[in-house]
XYZ file of C-alpha atoms in Angstrom:
699
model
C -121.130 -62.672 201.973
C -123.156 -59.451 202.023
C -126.863 -59.995 201.360
C -128.035 -58.360 198.154
C -131.542 -56.930 198.327
C -133.484 -55.086 195.640
C -135.956 -52.210 195.427
C -137.969 -52.391 192.189
C -140.142 -49.891 190.337
C -142.402 -50.967 187.462
C -144.185 -48.650 185.025
C -146.545 -50.029 182.408
C -146.606 -47.402 179.665
C -148.539 -47.097 176.448
C -145.725 -48.589 174.364
C -143.121 -50.030 176.743
C -143.188 -51.565 180.208
C -140.211 -50.298 182.209
C -138.440 -51.689 185.251
C -135.798 -50.092 187.481
C -133.952 -52.314 189.950
C -131.837 -50.767 192.711
C -129.559 -53.034 194.760
C -128.113 -52.641 198.264
C -125.092 -50.693 196.991
C -127.190 -48.275 194.951
C -126.447 -49.863 191.593
C -129.303 -49.183 189.161
C -130.330 -51.658 186.472
C -132.921 -50.986 183.782
C -135.319 -53.441 182.147
C -137.653 -52.803 179.229
C -140.187 -54.754 177.182
C -143.048 -53.957 174.829
C -146.393 -53.515 176.562
C -148.859 -56.254 175.661
C -152.387 -54.809 175.753
C -153.927 -58.286 175.664
C -152.266 -59.160 178.959
C -150.382 -56.394 180.790
C -148.715 -58.979 183.029
C -146.667 -60.218 180.082
C -144.923 -56.882 179.729
C -144.228 -56.799 183.480
C -142.762 -60.320 183.507
C -140.727 -59.672 180.343
C -139.251 -56.418 181.660
C -138.384 -58.039 185.009
C -136.711 -60.825 183.055
C -134.774 -58.232 181.038
C -133.517 -56.550 184.222
C -132.580 -59.892 185.813
C -130.613 -60.787 182.708
C -128.685 -57.497 182.948
C -127.837 -58.256 186.585
C -126.893 -61.795 185.570
C -129.252 -63.526 187.977
C -132.462 -65.483 187.522
C -135.830 -63.751 187.794
C -136.594 -66.012 190.750
C -133.524 -64.740 192.610
C -134.417 -61.160 191.736
C -137.936 -61.529 193.131
C -136.868 -63.597 196.138
C -134.542 -60.804 197.262
C -136.921 -57.920 196.483
C -137.829 -56.005 199.641
C -140.145 -53.621 197.802
C -141.911 -53.534 194.438
C -143.899 -50.463 193.418
C -146.085 -50.624 190.329
C -147.695 -47.935 188.214
C -150.116 -49.246 185.620
C -152.140 -47.945 182.691
C -154.878 -50.546 183.180
C -157.369 -48.065 184.628
C -156.452 -45.359 182.120
C -156.842 -47.751 179.192
C -160.148 -49.040 180.541
C -161.559 -45.503 180.621
C -160.183 -44.509 177.204
C -161.363 -47.741 175.561
C -164.534 -47.942 177.689
C -163.753 -51.446 178.893
C -165.923 -51.264 181.983
C -167.886 -53.858 183.857
C -171.606 -53.113 183.759
C -172.084 -50.492 186.465
C -175.078 -49.038 188.275
C -175.382 -45.779 190.181
C -177.525 -45.019 193.240
C -178.130 -41.373 194.127
C -180.667 -39.193 195.948
C -184.076 -39.161 194.247
C -184.410 -36.109 192.043
C -180.696 -36.043 191.202
C -180.574 -38.988 188.805
C -179.618 -36.791 185.839
C -176.632 -35.085 187.475
C -174.006 -37.136 185.643
C -175.892 -36.777 182.363
C -176.283 -32.995 182.642
C -172.615 -32.737 183.732
C -171.324 -29.175 184.115
C -171.518 -26.312 181.651
C -168.089 -27.301 180.301
C -169.131 -30.931 179.860
C -169.482 -30.554 176.086
C -165.871 -29.425 175.763
C -164.034 -31.012 178.696
C -161.189 -33.147 177.432
C -161.359 -31.898 173.841
C -158.601 -30.120 171.939
C -159.002 -26.523 170.793
C -159.476 -27.756 167.237
C -162.247 -30.137 168.307
C -163.977 -27.449 170.364
C -164.161 -25.170 167.320
C -166.407 -27.661 165.532
C -169.474 -26.616 167.521
C -171.892 -28.353 165.172
C -170.482 -31.782 166.065
C -169.268 -31.020 169.602
C -171.040 -33.429 171.956
C -170.927 -34.587 175.545
C -169.242 -37.957 176.069
C -171.369 -41.065 176.294
C -172.290 -41.653 179.959
C -170.448 -44.494 181.662
C -173.683 -45.409 183.427
C -176.734 -45.097 181.136
C -179.904 -43.520 182.494
C -181.752 -46.813 183.031
C -179.017 -47.980 185.435
C -179.172 -44.783 187.521
C -181.575 -45.177 190.443
C -182.823 -42.501 192.815
C -183.595 -43.391 196.421
C -185.864 -41.375 198.722
C -183.689 -39.811 201.440
C -182.329 -36.400 202.342
C -179.539 -35.247 204.606
C -179.047 -31.495 204.787
C -175.789 -29.558 204.420
C -175.272 -29.640 208.196
C -175.420 -33.437 208.325
C -178.902 -33.657 209.865
C -181.326 -36.285 208.589
C -184.148 -34.314 206.993
C -185.841 -37.306 205.315
C -185.053 -40.857 206.516
C -183.803 -43.429 204.017
C -186.643 -45.464 202.507
C -185.255 -48.954 203.184
C -187.892 -50.845 201.186
C -187.257 -48.702 198.125
C -183.486 -48.999 198.563
C -183.727 -52.803 198.575
C -186.019 -52.732 195.538
C -183.740 -50.583 193.379
C -180.723 -52.693 194.334
C -182.633 -55.800 193.228
C -183.528 -54.051 189.955
C -179.878 -53.228 189.256
C -178.845 -56.825 189.908
C -181.613 -58.089 187.608
C -180.241 -55.743 184.913
C -176.878 -57.506 185.234
C -174.684 -54.925 186.938
C -171.384 -56.139 188.408
C -170.511 -52.924 190.236
C -172.448 -50.128 191.948
C -171.397 -46.575 192.764
C -173.249 -44.840 195.602
C -173.304 -41.052 195.754
C -175.998 -39.395 197.853
C -176.498 -35.667 198.340
C -174.486 -34.285 201.317
C -173.211 -37.753 202.239
C -169.852 -36.236 203.184
C -171.621 -34.334 205.984
C -173.266 -37.530 207.253
C -172.512 -40.932 205.666
C -175.256 -42.821 207.523
C -177.519 -43.482 204.507
C -174.669 -44.489 202.188
C -173.363 -46.933 204.787
C -176.815 -48.504 205.079
C -177.165 -48.970 201.312
C -173.664 -50.437 201.073
C -174.461 -52.885 203.875
C -177.637 -54.030 202.110
C -175.663 -54.781 198.944
C -172.896 -56.606 200.833
C -175.405 -58.719 202.779
C -177.413 -59.763 199.724
C -174.978 -59.573 196.803
C -171.408 -60.043 198.110
C -170.019 -60.483 194.572
C -170.852 -56.880 193.610
C -168.035 -54.330 193.616
C -169.116 -51.238 195.607
C -167.750 -47.717 195.669
C -169.368 -45.165 197.982
C -168.626 -41.446 197.930
C -168.456 -41.016 201.713
C -165.492 -43.419 201.731
C -163.788 -42.541 198.446
C -164.434 -38.809 198.066
C -166.172 -37.077 201.040
C -166.158 -33.686 199.352
C -168.416 -31.001 197.964
C -169.412 -30.864 194.245
C -172.090 -33.305 193.306
C -171.189 -34.063 189.679
C -167.467 -34.733 190.074
C -168.097 -36.689 193.292
C -170.611 -38.917 191.497
C -168.253 -39.443 188.529
C -165.458 -40.400 190.912
C -167.378 -43.301 192.433
C -168.801 -44.353 189.057
C -165.338 -44.652 187.496
C -163.937 -46.238 190.659
C -166.681 -48.869 190.559
C -166.528 -49.380 186.786
C -162.796 -50.232 186.789
C -162.615 -51.646 190.307
C -163.125 -55.298 189.445
C -160.702 -55.118 186.511
C -158.045 -53.570 188.729
C -158.669 -55.978 191.580
C -158.425 -59.011 189.300
C -155.240 -57.705 187.637
C -153.458 -56.929 190.914
C -154.449 -60.261 192.477
C -153.335 -62.155 189.388
C -150.015 -60.274 189.146
C -149.343 -60.787 192.853
C -149.965 -64.514 192.471
C -147.712 -64.816 189.410
C -144.855 -62.940 191.063
C -145.192 -64.759 194.382
C -145.238 -68.103 192.541
C -141.898 -66.997 191.061
C -140.377 -66.170 194.444
C -141.671 -62.750 195.567
C -142.144 -62.679 199.353
C -144.251 -59.528 199.763
C -147.277 -58.290 197.786
C -146.580 -55.432 195.389
C -147.398 -51.828 196.282
C -149.495 -49.773 193.873
C -148.642 -46.270 192.715
C -151.403 -43.761 193.410
C -152.101 -40.572 191.469
C -151.646 -38.394 194.562
C -147.917 -39.116 194.786
C -147.077 -42.298 196.665
C -147.594 -46.026 196.868
C -149.942 -47.987 199.044
C -150.562 -51.662 199.598
C -152.315 -53.540 196.808
C -155.078 -54.354 199.315
C -155.900 -50.700 200.016
C -155.194 -49.072 196.626
C -158.196 -47.222 195.192
C -158.776 -48.201 191.549
C -159.474 -44.656 190.369
C -156.264 -43.422 192.037
C -154.195 -45.700 189.799
C -155.146 -43.609 186.768
C -152.073 -41.703 185.526
C -150.002 -43.489 188.174
C -147.148 -44.062 185.711
C -146.564 -40.384 184.828
C -146.848 -39.536 188.536
C -143.753 -41.674 189.066
C -141.811 -39.315 186.811
C -142.838 -36.325 188.932
C -141.797 -38.088 192.145
C -138.469 -39.083 190.613
C -137.927 -35.470 189.532
C -138.518 -34.142 193.061
C -136.112 -36.743 194.453
C -133.431 -35.890 191.897
C -133.983 -32.142 192.253
C -133.085 -32.263 195.940
C -129.820 -34.011 195.123
C -128.701 -31.625 192.380
C -130.116 -28.478 194.003
C -132.703 -27.404 191.402
C -135.987 -26.643 193.222
C -137.907 -25.240 190.211
C -138.451 -27.795 187.478
C -140.647 -28.393 184.465
C -140.981 -32.149 184.000
C -141.524 -33.567 180.517
C -142.199 -37.248 179.952
C -142.308 -38.205 176.276
C -143.216 -41.825 175.742
C -144.580 -43.666 172.772
C -148.128 -42.392 173.204
C -148.250 -39.183 175.231
C -146.418 -36.063 176.351
C -146.840 -35.474 180.095
C -146.090 -32.091 181.664
C -145.879 -31.120 185.322
C -144.508 -28.237 187.352
C -142.409 -28.379 190.512
C -141.767 -25.198 192.521
C -139.605 -25.075 195.630
C -139.358 -28.854 195.476
C -143.135 -29.376 195.620
C -145.629 -30.490 192.979
C -149.126 -29.124 192.378
C -152.394 -30.994 192.811
C -155.067 -30.712 190.129
C -158.412 -29.113 190.919
C -161.261 -31.310 189.697
C -158.948 -33.258 187.389
C -160.163 -34.787 184.156
C -160.225 -38.535 183.599
C -160.757 -38.803 179.848
C -163.687 -36.360 179.519
C -165.110 -36.690 183.020
C -164.435 -34.469 186.035
C -163.418 -36.315 189.189
C -162.712 -35.230 192.742
C -159.702 -37.168 194.003
C -156.239 -35.879 194.922
C -154.146 -36.156 191.749
C -150.791 -34.598 190.963
C -151.405 -31.980 188.304
C -150.116 -33.524 185.076
C -151.113 -32.185 181.706
C -151.190 -34.933 179.081
C -151.330 -34.319 175.333
C -151.136 -36.666 172.376
C -147.494 -36.364 171.361
C -144.967 -39.184 171.543
C -142.837 -41.466 169.460
C -145.876 -43.354 168.211
C -147.926 -40.232 167.407
C -149.353 -40.524 163.900
C -148.724 -37.907 161.204
C -151.252 -37.423 158.410
C -152.712 -34.892 156.016
C -155.607 -33.002 157.589
C -158.518 -33.512 155.146
C -160.079 -30.197 156.207
C -157.035 -28.042 155.469
C -154.792 -30.217 153.297
C -151.872 -29.452 155.617
C -149.613 -31.670 157.723
C -151.065 -32.692 161.070
C -149.330 -34.597 163.873
C -151.430 -36.374 166.525
C -153.180 -36.711 168.795
C -153.761 -40.436 168.114
C -150.940 -42.937 168.465
C -149.879 -46.238 166.944
C -148.965 -47.428 170.467
C -146.931 -50.622 170.760
C -149.223 -52.674 168.550
C -148.873 -52.204 165.644
C -146.544 -49.330 166.558
C -144.575 -47.095 164.180
C -144.063 -48.392 160.650
C -140.334 -48.881 161.290
C -141.090 -51.388 164.087
C -142.140 -53.724 161.268
C -144.992 -55.108 163.348
C -147.758 -54.266 160.896
C -148.019 -50.491 161.322
C -148.900 -48.542 158.170
C -149.318 -44.955 159.445
C -146.149 -42.802 159.618
C -145.250 -41.611 163.097
C -142.833 -39.280 164.877
C -140.411 -42.179 165.399
C -140.447 -42.903 161.669
C -139.552 -39.247 161.030
C -136.758 -39.351 163.637
C -135.338 -42.407 161.896
C -135.405 -40.776 158.448
C -133.641 -37.681 159.808
C -130.747 -39.801 161.035
C -131.367 -39.312 164.747
C -131.986 -42.998 165.459
C -129.610 -45.816 164.627
C -131.826 -48.561 163.136
C -129.350 -51.224 164.281
C -129.083 -49.989 167.887
C -132.720 -49.314 168.811
C -133.621 -50.857 172.162
C -129.898 -51.745 172.543
C -129.984 -53.592 169.251
C -132.697 -55.991 170.420
C -135.094 -54.517 167.893
C -133.972 -53.623 164.361
C -135.890 -50.805 162.720
C -136.998 -50.973 159.088
C -135.927 -47.653 157.589
C -137.104 -48.601 154.107
C -140.686 -49.144 155.243
C -140.649 -45.879 157.189
C -139.406 -44.051 154.090
C -142.098 -45.594 151.919
C -144.891 -44.743 154.382
C -143.762 -41.127 154.674
C -143.467 -40.888 150.915
C -146.931 -42.278 150.184
C -148.878 -40.730 153.065
C -147.178 -37.331 153.501
C -144.548 -36.367 150.907
C -146.387 -37.182 147.686
C -149.720 -35.559 148.678
C -147.867 -32.393 149.763
C -145.490 -32.529 146.757
C -142.404 -32.356 148.967
C -139.460 -34.681 149.589
C -139.510 -37.405 152.229
C -136.837 -35.545 154.196
C -138.907 -32.355 154.138
C -141.900 -34.365 155.356
C -139.869 -35.887 158.193
C -138.379 -32.501 159.139
C -141.873 -31.000 159.170
C -143.150 -33.724 161.496
C -140.186 -33.232 163.843
C -140.592 -29.446 163.944
C -144.390 -29.491 164.351
C -144.060 -31.958 167.211
C -141.478 -29.830 169.014
C -143.432 -26.582 168.557
C -146.600 -28.286 169.795
C -144.736 -29.521 172.862
C -143.207 -26.091 173.568
C -146.586 -24.351 173.228
C -148.198 -26.722 175.711
C -145.267 -26.327 178.097
C -145.453 -22.547 177.935
C -149.180 -22.593 178.676
C -148.752 -25.011 181.592
C -146.150 -22.759 183.230
C -147.682 -19.355 182.552
C -151.204 -20.299 183.661
C -149.766 -21.000 187.132
C -148.207 -17.561 187.271
C -144.577 -18.478 186.514
C -141.953 -17.608 183.897
C -140.333 -20.563 182.053
C -136.987 -18.749 182.134
C -136.851 -19.272 185.915
C -136.939 -23.062 185.531
C -134.790 -25.936 184.397
C -136.401 -28.676 182.340
C -136.181 -32.407 183.049
C -136.607 -34.602 179.966
C -137.308 -38.295 180.248
C -139.312 -41.115 178.719
C -137.960 -42.995 175.733
C -138.471 -40.057 173.371
C -137.932 -37.063 175.651
C -134.121 -36.938 175.166
C -134.580 -36.912 171.383
C -136.793 -33.813 171.361
C -135.936 -31.920 174.565
C -133.099 -29.847 173.082
C -135.614 -28.428 170.587
C -138.641 -27.806 172.798
C -136.390 -26.643 175.656
C -134.761 -24.021 173.409
C -138.171 -22.936 172.081
C -139.448 -22.587 175.667
C -136.437 -20.567 176.849
C -135.556 -22.535 180.004
C -132.180 -22.181 181.732
C -131.031 -25.686 180.866
C -132.291 -29.174 180.033
C -131.431 -32.139 182.267
C -131.553 -35.687 180.932
C -131.084 -38.183 183.797
C -129.198 -41.456 183.275
C -132.431 -43.424 183.836
C -134.308 -41.232 181.319
C -136.107 -43.935 179.353
C -137.340 -45.631 182.536
C -137.539 -42.574 184.772
C -141.157 -43.079 185.838
C -140.221 -46.545 187.070
C -137.262 -44.954 188.876
C -139.667 -42.509 190.536
C -141.951 -45.353 191.592
C -138.944 -47.147 193.125
C -138.202 -43.979 195.131
C -141.805 -43.395 196.252
C -142.939 -43.292 199.852
C -145.996 -45.040 201.268
C -148.678 -42.362 201.152
C -152.352 -42.019 202.052
C -154.115 -38.822 200.993
C -157.400 -37.526 202.419
C -159.775 -34.703 201.547
C -162.826 -33.727 203.547
C -165.270 -30.891 202.886
C -166.407 -28.832 205.849
C -167.281 -25.162 205.374
C -165.932 -22.609 207.871
C -165.881 -18.829 207.614
C -162.487 -17.630 208.781
C -161.177 -17.156 211.388
C -163.557 -19.981 212.272
C -164.169 -21.928 215.453
C -160.739 -23.051 216.699
C -162.124 -26.065 218.517
C -163.969 -27.336 215.433
C -160.981 -26.734 213.145
C -158.643 -28.626 215.467
C -161.172 -31.434 215.943
C -161.514 -31.922 212.168
C -157.759 -32.251 211.643
C -157.448 -34.576 214.657
C -160.240 -36.799 213.304
C -158.526 -37.036 209.934
C -155.149 -37.754 211.534
C -156.642 -40.543 213.640
C -158.034 -42.159 210.476
C -154.665 -41.794 208.710
C -152.751 -43.427 211.570
C -155.267 -46.301 211.664
C -154.831 -46.883 207.909
C -151.047 -46.838 208.243
C -151.245 -49.250 211.196
C -153.257 -51.642 209.014
C -150.242 -51.694 206.663
C -147.959 -52.538 209.585
C -146.541 -49.016 209.922
C -146.042 -47.671 213.432
C -147.095 -44.170 214.460
C -143.516 -42.925 214.890
C -142.805 -43.688 211.213
C -145.696 -41.554 209.924
C -145.361 -37.943 208.812
C -148.606 -35.959 208.655
C -148.891 -32.962 206.328
C -151.931 -30.690 206.442
C -153.554 -28.463 203.831
C -156.544 -26.159 203.639
C -158.479 -25.326 200.479
C -159.855 -21.802 200.846
C -161.590 -19.141 198.777
C -163.043 -15.677 199.094
C -166.692 -15.980 200.041
C -169.114 -16.154 197.102
C -166.355 -17.580 194.893
C -166.651 -21.010 193.253
C -163.045 -22.239 193.137
C -160.485 -22.679 195.922
C -156.747 -22.262 196.331
C -154.829 -24.662 198.567
C -152.291 -23.661 201.218
C -150.094 -25.903 203.397
C -150.700 -25.713 207.147
C -148.195 -26.442 209.899
C -148.895 -29.360 212.212
C -149.879 -28.835 215.826
C -152.764 -27.154 217.547
C -154.216 -24.193 215.677
C -154.298 -20.866 217.528
C -155.586 -17.389 216.719
C -152.032 -16.423 215.763
C -151.582 -19.390 213.401
C -154.983 -18.725 211.830
C -153.921 -15.130 211.053
C -150.680 -16.450 209.525
C -152.627 -18.950 207.414
C -154.918 -16.221 206.095
C -151.980 -13.934 205.220
C -150.096 -16.775 203.496
C -153.194 -17.769 201.581
C -153.754 -14.225 200.256
C -150.108 -14.048 199.169
C -150.540 -17.342 197.343
C -153.790 -16.143 195.761
C -152.142 -13.024 194.339
C -149.177 -15.040 193.082
C -151.598 -17.063 190.956
C -154.068 -14.381 189.901
C -151.953 -11.208 190.028
C -151.238 -8.347 192.391
C -154.393 -6.684 193.617
C -156.673 -9.570 192.632
C -157.543 -10.377 196.243
C -160.698 -9.070 197.913
C -160.273 -9.388 201.671
C -163.518 -7.519 202.315
C -165.463 -10.532 201.022
C -164.092 -12.683 203.815
C -162.197 -15.956 203.523
C -163.840 -19.372 203.722
C -162.399 -22.828 204.329
C -163.939 -25.347 201.932
C -161.924 -28.530 202.417
C -159.373 -29.996 204.785
C -156.516 -31.987 203.301
C -154.164 -34.434 204.962
C -151.306 -36.501 203.590
C -149.845 -39.343 205.671
C -146.331 -40.385 204.621
C -144.047 -43.228 205.632
C -140.557 -43.106 204.145
C -139.271 -46.092 202.157
C -135.707 -47.099 201.176
C -134.507 -44.783 198.410
C -132.292 -45.475 195.397
C -128.781 -44.172 195.967
C -127.710 -41.840 193.207
C -123.949 -42.130 193.065
C -121.772 -39.072 192.746
C -118.655 -39.250 190.601
C -115.580 -39.967 192.703
C -113.040 -39.191 190.008
C -112.130 -35.606 189.035
C -113.802 -34.113 185.935
C -112.469 -35.258 182.567
C -112.439 -32.896 179.589
C -111.480 -35.402 176.897
C -114.623 -36.813 175.296
C -112.837 -38.735 172.529
C -112.988 -42.163 174.299
C -116.810 -42.010 174.076
C -116.864 -41.261 170.346
C -118.416 -44.167 168.422
C -118.485 -42.899 164.856
C -120.269 -40.248 162.833
C -123.349 -40.323 160.615
C -125.349 -37.870 158.593
C -128.235 -36.231 160.442
C -130.614 -33.451 159.422
C -130.653 -30.128 161.296
C -132.924 -27.197 160.523
C -130.096 -24.655 160.953
C -128.385 -26.076 157.866
C -131.579 -27.267 156.153
C -129.578 -30.325 155.188
C -127.842 -33.421 156.455
C -124.468 -32.835 158.083
C -121.859 -35.245 159.375
C -122.634 -35.603 163.065
C -120.528 -37.159 165.828
C -122.192 -40.035 167.680
C -121.179 -40.765 171.280
C -121.706 -43.755 173.566
C -123.474 -42.539 176.706
C -122.065 -45.408 178.789
C -118.517 -44.187 178.044
C -119.111 -40.543 178.881
C -117.521 -39.273 182.088
C -118.103 -36.486 184.575
C -116.830 -33.236 183.114
C -117.167 -34.231 179.452
C -118.400 -31.397 177.233
C -119.951 -32.097 173.834
C -120.506 -29.362 171.261
C -123.566 -29.637 169.049
C -124.626 -30.889 166.657
C -124.158 -34.295 168.208
C -125.995 -37.529 168.912
C -125.577 -39.523 172.123
C -126.756 -43.128 172.133
C -127.762 -44.857 175.347
C -129.032 -48.411 175.593
C -132.715 -47.395 175.615
C -132.842 -43.844 174.273
C -131.077 -41.341 172.024
C -130.137 -37.751 172.911
C -129.903 -34.978 170.326
C -127.730 -31.883 170.798
C -128.567 -29.087 168.354
C -126.134 -26.735 166.653
C -125.239 -23.789 168.920
C -125.802 -25.934 171.991
C -123.419 -27.749 174.280
C -123.946 -30.640 176.651
C -121.969 -31.440 179.787
C -121.968 -34.450 182.070
C -122.497 -33.457 185.697
C -121.224 -35.419 188.684
C -124.438 -37.506 188.824
C -124.207 -38.471 185.139
C -127.055 -36.190 184.124
C -126.604 -34.790 180.631
C -127.123 -31.019 180.921
C -127.891 -29.171 177.663
C -127.382 -25.419 177.420
C -127.620 -22.898 174.600
C -124.404 -21.200 173.523
């Protein structure tokens, strides 16, 4: 009998924990459970159990035959948002103790919405993660060329470490000036801590983020240290639980730069936003199969709306990304997150007396009012239910019955009565405001990178993406909207299709064309480190792909633009090609004529990504010829509200599982899958392609 192995992706989201299981033959099984904030492992175990039940095997057999499990988790994200940190200290160069308190000029507004920024009288910097009394300056100085200008004062270093321990810190972040040019002093301080206080979690900038920019580098190690112990304890505990149940290999952890790595080497700060990153990876994988290289990805869950852009099959990396309201300096796929999801709360804005949706969410506990788990604030999901889009008896495949009466009452009391409108008008207003808000954020995300939304297709996933995508896709003006068959668990699908990846950034300033020997030596040094790290995970050199990048700018500028670089030895010819390609890229972003070659071009940072391919889910292509007749998939009809008619109309409801390649559905229509619902608007049509993606187009 053929052995049946499994590749598994797990995504712990704000409301649901999702699992995708892919077997040897490419069959895909989905599992889903509510996220339990008190113990995230419960959601993981429950969703694995749900998937095992669908496959009709025990969880033990599922885990015993798993050859790979990738996991994206919100633990780090939640810890930052809710400020659930261990007590953390920070050691920096004397005279620079206030760097993280001063922040940057945008520190007062970073991470705030436009509405919040307008309230200048109450606009404040965020509370520091490490308070001033736990920030210690040590006498030392290394210059920008890596030369020791002032030796490290060892006695003082030992004294301030002792002081931090006496103050009860459990973690320490080390970030000295110019440590990326010479890590000698940071290594010494780290060794002192390890020798005397082995229980302390340590994060040092020369290891985690050897790059220029003092503030964001310091914040990176502070956050890494502050959540490090929490992440380490969670991963160790989850590994133990799963291995006690039959898992043979430790889980791999999704990283924000676009791949998984072993749980032993995963950086805590790189797990932040690791779930949404899975959706981007899954989109790139799917795009290559269906032949759509330019994609706008939209992930609408219960808590957030995540946006990313893919051009020519490649994602973008964020420059100095934000973690909550703090700038950090790690490689992270550029994902814009806003507060808009199924659990987003609607209320009357006390300042204006008008309807406001978001940004806060009811999450999974207590969740929307209709969940009947104690929620009292009306949400987007409650509005969707009132409008007839959701079947209260088939939510979550009928495993969770929604309370429409309670949703109606909450909307009536909290929205309709204060505004002197009907409950249906209130629900329709919530739905429309949400979709317009999503479309506006999408448009901004695309245009600010120099692209036109009309040149893209849109991928919609997450539990709530398929319910809103037809509206925000039409508003945005994209060519078409794709809803994949794994839509509600697509981030988990992306995690299951992720490669093993290590990403590196290293700051070293060179004025182009630069010294060829030094440029080649820097890349070779980074590649040697990457191959060593891969070897420590048991991956041989011939299985590693190395991809280079250079971050460059015109001299005297502050910000850089990245450009990929071919592998192999750099020559004068390749340097000229790099410079020409970089200037083309620069003008694509900032406009024709924006370049200023006379200023000269400067390399700021070297980037390297080491990749080892993993087994991929097989996306099956339809073997049968296209079928026009959609009648076999028709379930029934129900009344649903559509803005075009400003009323409820009888709407056909289809069973997604019974749709076939070639089926065409005219809107308005509702398509029900086991874990999501898809809405087709009037004057739209949807077709099933050969990979069972639902493709929505305007008529």
